[in-house]
């Protein structure tokens, strides 16, 4: 998966199709997807719809941009992650991958995902921490010198603003912030956090302050909504 991230811009079909398959397999370890209604917040292209549907899920994708490449029998909506257009307790699995860092109010988005979950439903939330090697996305590794510097440098070299433009479409959130949210969200139980693309023996890195900010390529928080 590490190598695939370098091809996000040059070969998006390969990148997103493989990422979708990996994502669906990971979620299936924590939730029974057969017959489950799964909300993908920021699902984007239709690759994720196919991967989750192949495992039996009733997939609902939601994005700021109107999807254009999903199959006709796939439900897809346009809306804001900070105010999800779904009833409270209406979703079995709330999923989001690599979207949090693109939202100006990330914890409002995370709270909304919890709100729409049914009691006992599963949350799967992952994002790229700012100080990770890929925190600046296509502007990395220059983001270590500052997000605005990295974005401006990219614009000078390429003659256009980066897709992930710091302060506009990309923001810098830390592992510690996400863990604090997970610990204090009153409606969550069985909260587990781990580095998404690290082997299991390296999961201990999540528990080491400072080191985790630089060592984790991607952080996952998995939890269940508190039963009523």
PDB file of C-alpha atoms in Angstrom, residues 3-220:
ATOM      1  CA  UNK A   3       3.917   2.286  -3.016  1.00  0.00           C
ATOM      2  CA  UNK A   4       0.377   2.839  -4.194  1.00  0.00           C
ATOM      3  CA  UNK A   5       0.157   6.211  -2.465  1.00  0.00           C
ATOM      4  CA  UNK A   6       2.870   7.496  -4.780  1.00  0.00           C
ATOM      5  CA  UNK A   7       0.612   6.655  -7.750  1.00  0.00           C
ATOM      6  CA  UNK A   8      -2.519   8.449  -6.528  1.00  0.00           C
ATOM      7  CA  UNK A   9      -2.004  11.285  -9.004  1.00  0.00           C
ATOM      8  CA  UNK A  10      -0.474   9.341 -11.910  1.00  0.00           C
ATOM      9  CA  UNK A  11      -2.628   6.188 -11.829  1.00  0.00           C
ATOM     10  CA  UNK A  12      -5.789   6.883  -9.786  1.00  0.00           C
ATOM     11  CA  UNK A  13      -7.615   3.793 -11.115  1.00  0.00           C
ATOM     12  CA  UNK A  14      -4.964   1.465  -9.717  1.00  0.00           C
ATOM     13  CA  UNK A  15      -4.652   3.402  -6.474  1.00  0.00           C
ATOM     14  CA  UNK A  16      -8.338   3.658  -5.619  1.00  0.00           C
ATOM     15  CA  UNK A  17      -9.333   0.163  -6.743  1.00  0.00           C
ATOM     16  CA  UNK A  18      -6.672  -1.463  -4.556  1.00  0.00           C
ATOM     17  CA  UNK A  19      -7.370   0.883  -1.655  1.00  0.00           C
ATOM     18  CA  UNK A  20     -11.068   0.027  -1.840  1.00  0.00           C
ATOM     19  CA  UNK A  21     -10.424  -3.715  -1.712  1.00  0.00           C
ATOM     20  CA  UNK A  22      -8.060  -3.304   1.243  1.00  0.00           C
ATOM     21  CA  UNK A  23     -10.552  -1.042   3.031  1.00  0.00           C
ATOM     22  CA  UNK A  24     -13.483  -3.420   2.651  1.00  0.00           C
ATOM     23  CA  UNK A  25     -11.416  -6.329   3.938  1.00  0.00           C
ATOM     24  CA  UNK A  26     -10.347  -4.338   7.001  1.00  0.00           C
ATOM     25  CA  UNK A  27     -13.867  -3.209   7.873  1.00  0.00           C
ATOM     26  CA  UNK A  28     -15.112  -6.794   7.528  1.00  0.00           C
ATOM     27  CA  UNK A  29     -12.848  -7.764  10.429  1.00  0.00           C
ATOM     28  CA  UNK A  30     -14.912  -5.588  12.771  1.00  0.00           C
ATOM     29  CA  UNK A  31     -18.417  -5.657  11.317  1.00  0.00           C
ATOM     30  CA  UNK A  32     -20.658  -8.189   9.611  1.00  0.00           C
ATOM     31  CA  UNK A  33     -21.185  -6.510   6.251  1.00  0.00           C
ATOM     32  CA  UNK A  34     -23.650  -9.025   4.849  1.00  0.00           C
ATOM     33  CA  UNK A  35     -26.932  -7.104   4.673  1.00  0.00           C
ATOM     34  CA  UNK A  36     -25.544  -4.135   6.645  1.00  0.00           C
ATOM     35  CA  UNK A  37     -26.278  -0.559   5.598  1.00  0.00           C
ATOM     36  CA  UNK A  38     -22.876   1.093   5.231  1.00  0.00           C
ATOM     37  CA  UNK A  39     -22.411   4.836   4.910  1.00  0.00           C
ATOM     38  CA  UNK A  40     -19.167   5.892   3.235  1.00  0.00           C
ATOM     39  CA  UNK A  41     -18.492   9.531   4.148  1.00  0.00           C
ATOM     40  CA  UNK A  42     -16.446  11.077   1.368  1.00  0.00           C
ATOM     41  CA  UNK A  43     -16.615   7.931  -0.745  1.00  0.00           C
ATOM     42  CA  UNK A  44     -15.770   9.701  -3.973  1.00  0.00           C
ATOM     43  CA  UNK A  45     -15.273   7.345  -6.947  1.00  0.00           C
ATOM     44  CA  UNK A  46     -17.288   4.151  -7.299  1.00  0.00           C
ATOM     45  CA  UNK A  47     -14.442   1.790  -6.433  1.00  0.00           C
ATOM     46  CA  UNK A  48     -15.517   1.634  -2.795  1.00  0.00           C
ATOM     47  CA  UNK A  49     -19.127   0.914  -3.718  1.00  0.00           C
ATOM     48  CA  UNK A  50     -18.093  -2.167  -5.660  1.00  0.00           C
ATOM     49  CA  UNK A  51     -15.724  -3.458  -2.967  1.00  0.00           C
ATOM     50  CA  UNK A  52     -18.256  -3.169  -0.147  1.00  0.00           C
ATOM     51  CA  UNK A  53     -21.166  -4.479  -2.211  1.00  0.00           C
ATOM     52  CA  UNK A  54     -19.117  -7.561  -3.097  1.00  0.00           C
ATOM     53  CA  UNK A  55     -19.074  -8.336   0.640  1.00  0.00           C
ATOM     54  CA  UNK A  56     -22.855  -8.004   0.901  1.00  0.00           C
ATOM     55  CA  UNK A  57     -23.198  -4.460   2.229  1.00  0.00           C
ATOM     56  CA  UNK A  58     -25.939  -2.046   1.224  1.00  0.00           C
ATOM     57  CA  UNK A  59     -23.615   0.774   0.254  1.00  0.00           C
ATOM     58  CA  UNK A  60     -24.521   4.449   0.517  1.00  0.00           C
ATOM     59  CA  UNK A  61     -21.860   6.910  -0.594  1.00  0.00           C
ATOM     60  CA  UNK A  62     -21.826  10.592   0.276  1.00  0.00           C
ATOM     61  CA  UNK A  63     -19.505  13.285  -1.010  1.00  0.00           C
ATOM     62  CA  UNK A  64     -19.338  17.030  -1.574  1.00  0.00           C
ATOM     63  CA  UNK A  65     -19.076  16.401  -5.305  1.00  0.00           C
ATOM     64  CA  UNK A  66     -21.783  14.620  -7.239  1.00  0.00           C
ATOM     65  CA  UNK A  67     -20.472  11.115  -8.073  1.00  0.00           C
ATOM     66  CA  UNK A  68     -20.288  10.374 -11.790  1.00  0.00           C
ATOM     67  CA  UNK A  69     -18.855   6.871 -11.984  1.00  0.00           C
ATOM     68  CA  UNK A  70     -20.971   4.764  -9.639  1.00  0.00           C
ATOM     69  CA  UNK A  71     -23.236   2.060 -10.993  1.00  0.00           C
ATOM     70  CA  UNK A  72     -26.935   2.925 -11.462  1.00  0.00           C
ATOM     71  CA  UNK A  73     -28.009   0.604  -8.633  1.00  0.00           C
ATOM     72  CA  UNK A  74     -25.700   2.280  -6.099  1.00  0.00           C
ATOM     73  CA  UNK A  75     -27.073   4.907  -3.746  1.00  0.00           C
ATOM     74  CA  UNK A  76     -24.959   8.052  -3.759  1.00  0.00           C
ATOM     75  CA  UNK A  77     -25.719  11.420  -2.205  1.00  0.00           C
ATOM     76  CA  UNK A  78     -24.212  14.883  -2.225  1.00  0.00           C
ATOM     77  CA  UNK A  79     -23.841  16.539   1.158  1.00  0.00           C
ATOM     78  CA  UNK A  80     -21.619  17.842   3.922  1.00  0.00           C
ATOM     79  CA  UNK A  81     -19.744  15.534   6.284  1.00  0.00           C
ATOM     80  CA  UNK A  82     -20.308  18.071   9.056  1.00  0.00           C
ATOM     81  CA  UNK A  83     -24.107  17.751   8.785  1.00  0.00           C
ATOM     82  CA  UNK A  84     -24.934  14.274   7.493  1.00  0.00           C
ATOM     83  CA  UNK A  85     -28.369  14.065   5.829  1.00  0.00           C
ATOM     84  CA  UNK A  86     -29.356  10.863   7.662  1.00  0.00           C
ATOM     85  CA  UNK A  87     -31.617  10.132  10.590  1.00  0.00           C
ATOM     86  CA  UNK A  88     -30.110   9.403  13.993  1.00  0.00           C
ATOM     87  CA  UNK A  89     -29.554   5.670  14.480  1.00  0.00           C
ATOM     88  CA  UNK A  90     -30.205   4.735  10.842  1.00  0.00           C
ATOM     89  CA  UNK A  91     -26.823   3.275   9.785  1.00  0.00           C
ATOM     90  CA  UNK A  92     -25.155  -0.051  10.664  1.00  0.00           C
ATOM     91  CA  UNK A  93     -21.599   0.893   9.693  1.00  0.00           C
ATOM     92  CA  UNK A  94     -20.230   4.443   9.375  1.00  0.00           C
ATOM     93  CA  UNK A  95     -17.007   4.428   7.375  1.00  0.00           C
ATOM     94  CA  UNK A  96     -14.622   7.137   6.239  1.00  0.00           C
ATOM     95  CA  UNK A  97     -11.144   6.802   4.767  1.00  0.00           C
ATOM     96  CA  UNK A  98      -8.676   9.656   4.308  1.00  0.00           C
ATOM     97  CA  UNK A  99     -11.338  12.353   4.460  1.00  0.00           C
ATOM     98  CA  UNK A 100     -10.948  13.795   7.958  1.00  0.00           C
ATOM     99  CA  UNK A 101      -7.815  15.745   7.038  1.00  0.00           C
ATOM    100  CA  UNK A 102      -9.766  17.525   4.295  1.00  0.00           C
ATOM    101  CA  UNK A 103     -12.530  18.795   6.600  1.00  0.00           C
ATOM    102  CA  UNK A 104     -12.332  22.145   8.391  1.00  0.00           C
ATOM    103  CA  UNK A 105     -14.308  20.857  11.426  1.00  0.00           C
ATOM    104  CA  UNK A 106     -13.098  17.251  11.741  1.00  0.00           C
ATOM    105  CA  UNK A 107     -14.588  16.401  15.118  1.00  0.00           C
ATOM    106  CA  UNK A 108     -17.988  17.703  14.012  1.00  0.00           C
ATOM    107  CA  UNK A 109     -17.756  15.212  11.151  1.00  0.00           C
ATOM    108  CA  UNK A 110     -16.710  12.424  13.524  1.00  0.00           C
ATOM    109  CA  UNK A 111     -19.586  13.232  15.911  1.00  0.00           C
ATOM    110  CA  UNK A 112     -22.034  13.157  13.019  1.00  0.00           C
ATOM    111  CA  UNK A 113     -20.836   9.694  12.024  1.00  0.00           C
ATOM    112  CA  UNK A 114     -21.515   8.503  15.562  1.00  0.00           C
ATOM    113  CA  UNK A 115     -24.938  10.156  15.614  1.00  0.00           C
ATOM    114  CA  UNK A 116     -26.231   8.326  12.533  1.00  0.00           C
ATOM    115  CA  UNK A 117     -25.066   4.918  13.814  1.00  0.00           C
ATOM    116  CA  UNK A 118     -27.622   2.593  15.320  1.00  0.00           C
ATOM    117  CA  UNK A 119     -26.881   1.401  18.882  1.00  0.00           C
ATOM    118  CA  UNK A 120     -24.209  -1.272  18.540  1.00  0.00           C
ATOM    119  CA  UNK A 121     -23.247  -0.028  15.085  1.00  0.00           C
ATOM    120  CA  UNK A 122     -19.604   0.135  14.013  1.00  0.00           C
ATOM    121  CA  UNK A 123     -17.521   3.238  13.357  1.00  0.00           C
ATOM    122  CA  UNK A 124     -14.435   2.907  11.141  1.00  0.00           C
ATOM    123  CA  UNK A 125     -12.631   6.221  10.771  1.00  0.00           C
ATOM    124  CA  UNK A 126      -9.161   6.657   9.300  1.00  0.00           C
ATOM    125  CA  UNK A 127      -7.084   9.660   8.303  1.00  0.00           C
ATOM    126  CA  UNK A 128      -3.560  10.773   7.476  1.00  0.00           C
ATOM    127  CA  UNK A 129      -1.943  12.584  10.437  1.00  0.00           C
ATOM    128  CA  UNK A 130      -0.239  15.846   9.577  1.00  0.00           C
ATOM    129  CA  UNK A 131       3.267  14.913  10.698  1.00  0.00           C
ATOM    130  CA  UNK A 132       3.242  11.534   8.973  1.00  0.00           C
ATOM    131  CA  UNK A 133       5.487  11.055   5.913  1.00  0.00           C
ATOM    132  CA  UNK A 134       2.447  11.633   3.685  1.00  0.00           C
ATOM    133  CA  UNK A 135       0.848  14.365   5.812  1.00  0.00           C
ATOM    134  CA  UNK A 136       1.259  16.965   3.097  1.00  0.00           C
ATOM    135  CA  UNK A 137       0.008  14.558   0.426  1.00  0.00           C
ATOM    136  CA  UNK A 138       1.505  15.585  -2.921  1.00  0.00           C
ATOM    137  CA  UNK A 139       3.366  18.470  -1.238  1.00  0.00           C
ATOM    138  CA  UNK A 140       5.256  16.088   1.095  1.00  0.00           C
ATOM    139  CA  UNK A 141       7.881  16.129   2.542  1.00  0.00           C
ATOM    140  CA  UNK A 142       7.929  19.918   2.433  1.00  0.00           C
ATOM    141  CA  UNK A 143       4.916  20.075   4.767  1.00  0.00           C
ATOM    142  CA  UNK A 144       7.390  19.552   7.620  1.00  0.00           C
ATOM    143  CA  UNK A 145       8.469  23.143   6.942  1.00  0.00           C
ATOM    144  CA  UNK A 146       4.892  24.383   7.069  1.00  0.00           C
ATOM    145  CA  UNK A 147       1.699  23.654   5.165  1.00  0.00           C
ATOM    146  CA  UNK A 148       1.493  26.999   3.384  1.00  0.00           C
ATOM    147  CA  UNK A 149       5.152  26.869   2.429  1.00  0.00           C
ATOM    148  CA  UNK A 150       4.711  23.381   0.967  1.00  0.00           C
ATOM    149  CA  UNK A 151       1.603  24.342  -1.011  1.00  0.00           C
ATOM    150  CA  UNK A 152       3.196  27.508  -2.381  1.00  0.00           C
ATOM    151  CA  UNK A 153       6.334  25.622  -3.335  1.00  0.00           C
ATOM    152  CA  UNK A 154       4.220  23.098  -5.244  1.00  0.00           C
ATOM    153  CA  UNK A 155       2.401  25.918  -7.064  1.00  0.00           C
ATOM    154  CA  UNK A 156       5.662  27.537  -8.135  1.00  0.00           C
ATOM    155  CA  UNK A 157       7.096  24.277  -9.447  1.00  0.00           C
ATOM    156  CA  UNK A 158       3.970  23.007 -11.212  1.00  0.00           C
ATOM    157  CA  UNK A 159       2.223  26.191 -12.243  1.00  0.00           C
ATOM    158  CA  UNK A 160      -0.958  25.301 -10.374  1.00  0.00           C
ATOM    159  CA  UNK A 161      -2.199  24.958  -6.829  1.00  0.00           C
ATOM    160  CA  UNK A 162      -2.008  21.434  -5.373  1.00  0.00           C
ATOM    161  CA  UNK A 163      -5.195  19.397  -5.205  1.00  0.00           C
ATOM    162  CA  UNK A 164      -4.588  19.190  -1.452  1.00  0.00           C
ATOM    163  CA  UNK A 165      -4.030  22.871  -0.712  1.00  0.00           C
ATOM    164  CA  UNK A 166      -3.216  23.564   2.939  1.00  0.00           C
ATOM    165  CA  UNK A 167      -5.819  25.698   4.681  1.00  0.00           C
ATOM    166  CA  UNK A 168      -8.344  25.151   1.898  1.00  0.00           C
ATOM    167  CA  UNK A 169      -8.650  21.462   1.036  1.00  0.00           C
ATOM    168  CA  UNK A 170      -6.079  20.043   3.458  1.00  0.00           C
ATOM    169  CA  UNK A 171      -5.670  20.590   7.194  1.00  0.00           C
ATOM    170  CA  UNK A 172      -3.180  19.415   9.788  1.00  0.00           C
ATOM    171  CA  UNK A 173      -4.558  17.137  12.520  1.00  0.00           C
ATOM    172  CA  UNK A 174      -2.540  15.077  14.959  1.00  0.00           C
ATOM    173  CA  UNK A 175      -2.811  11.505  16.220  1.00  0.00           C
ATOM    174  CA  UNK A 176      -3.168  12.783  19.783  1.00  0.00           C
ATOM    175  CA  UNK A 177      -6.182  14.906  18.837  1.00  0.00           C
ATOM    176  CA  UNK A 178      -7.976  11.936  17.306  1.00  0.00           C
ATOM    177  CA  UNK A 179      -7.237   9.688  20.282  1.00  0.00           C
ATOM    178  CA  UNK A 180      -8.539  12.341  22.663  1.00  0.00           C
ATOM    179  CA  UNK A 181     -11.753  12.584  20.652  1.00  0.00           C
ATOM    180  CA  UNK A 182     -12.194   8.798  20.767  1.00  0.00           C
ATOM    181  CA  UNK A 183     -11.663   8.679  24.520  1.00  0.00           C
ATOM    182  CA  UNK A 184     -14.112  11.465  25.282  1.00  0.00           C
ATOM    183  CA  UNK A 185     -16.891  10.738  22.770  1.00  0.00           C
ATOM    184  CA  UNK A 186     -19.662   9.709  25.198  1.00  0.00           C
ATOM    185  CA  UNK A 187     -21.560   7.461  22.782  1.00  0.00           C
ATOM    186  CA  UNK A 188     -18.625   5.196  21.886  1.00  0.00           C
ATOM    187  CA  UNK A 189     -17.476   1.959  23.518  1.00  0.00           C
ATOM    188  CA  UNK A 190     -14.809  -0.623  22.667  1.00  0.00           C
ATOM    189  CA  UNK A 191     -12.607   2.038  21.100  1.00  0.00           C
ATOM    190  CA  UNK A 192      -9.539   0.645  19.314  1.00  0.00           C
ATOM    191  CA  UNK A 193      -6.864   2.704  17.553  1.00  0.00           C
ATOM    192  CA  UNK A 194      -4.099   1.342  15.339  1.00  0.00           C
ATOM    193  CA  UNK A 195      -1.812   2.329  12.451  1.00  0.00           C
ATOM    194  CA  UNK A 196      -3.567   1.271   9.298  1.00  0.00           C
ATOM    195  CA  UNK A 197      -0.645   0.249   7.113  1.00  0.00           C
ATOM    196  CA  UNK A 198       1.736  -1.075   9.754  1.00  0.00           C
ATOM    197  CA  UNK A 199       2.087  -4.762  10.674  1.00  0.00           C
ATOM    198  CA  UNK A 200       0.327  -5.740  13.872  1.00  0.00           C
ATOM    199  CA  UNK A 201       3.573  -6.033  15.824  1.00  0.00           C
ATOM    200  CA  UNK A 202       4.058  -2.273  15.300  1.00  0.00           C
ATOM    201  CA  UNK A 203       0.679  -1.223  16.685  1.00  0.00           C
ATOM    202  CA  UNK A 204       2.357  -0.222  19.955  1.00  0.00           C
ATOM    203  CA  UNK A 205       3.516   2.945  18.208  1.00  0.00           C
ATOM    204  CA  UNK A 206       0.043   4.416  18.722  1.00  0.00           C
ATOM    205  CA  UNK A 207       0.723   4.589  22.461  1.00  0.00           C
ATOM    206  CA  UNK A 208       3.996   6.546  22.241  1.00  0.00           C
ATOM    207  CA  UNK A 209       3.439  10.318  22.269  1.00  0.00           C
ATOM    208  CA  UNK A 210       5.459  12.384  19.783  1.00  0.00           C
ATOM    209  CA  UNK A 211       6.880   9.272  18.073  1.00  0.00           C
ATOM    210  CA  UNK A 212       3.413   8.276  16.852  1.00  0.00           C
ATOM    211  CA  UNK A 213       2.926  11.633  15.165  1.00  0.00           C
ATOM    212  CA  UNK A 214       5.848  10.981  12.807  1.00  0.00           C
ATOM    213  CA  UNK A 215       5.785   7.174  12.576  1.00  0.00           C
ATOM    214  CA  UNK A 216       2.145   6.552  11.678  1.00  0.00           C
ATOM    215  CA  UNK A 217       1.295   6.772   8.003  1.00  0.00           C
ATOM    216  CA  UNK A 218      -2.421   6.522   8.741  1.00  0.00           C
ATOM    217  CA  UNK A 219      -4.458   6.213  11.946  1.00  0.00           C
ATOM    218  CA  UNK A 220      -7.623   4.121  12.315  1.00  0.00           C
TER     219      UNK A 220
END
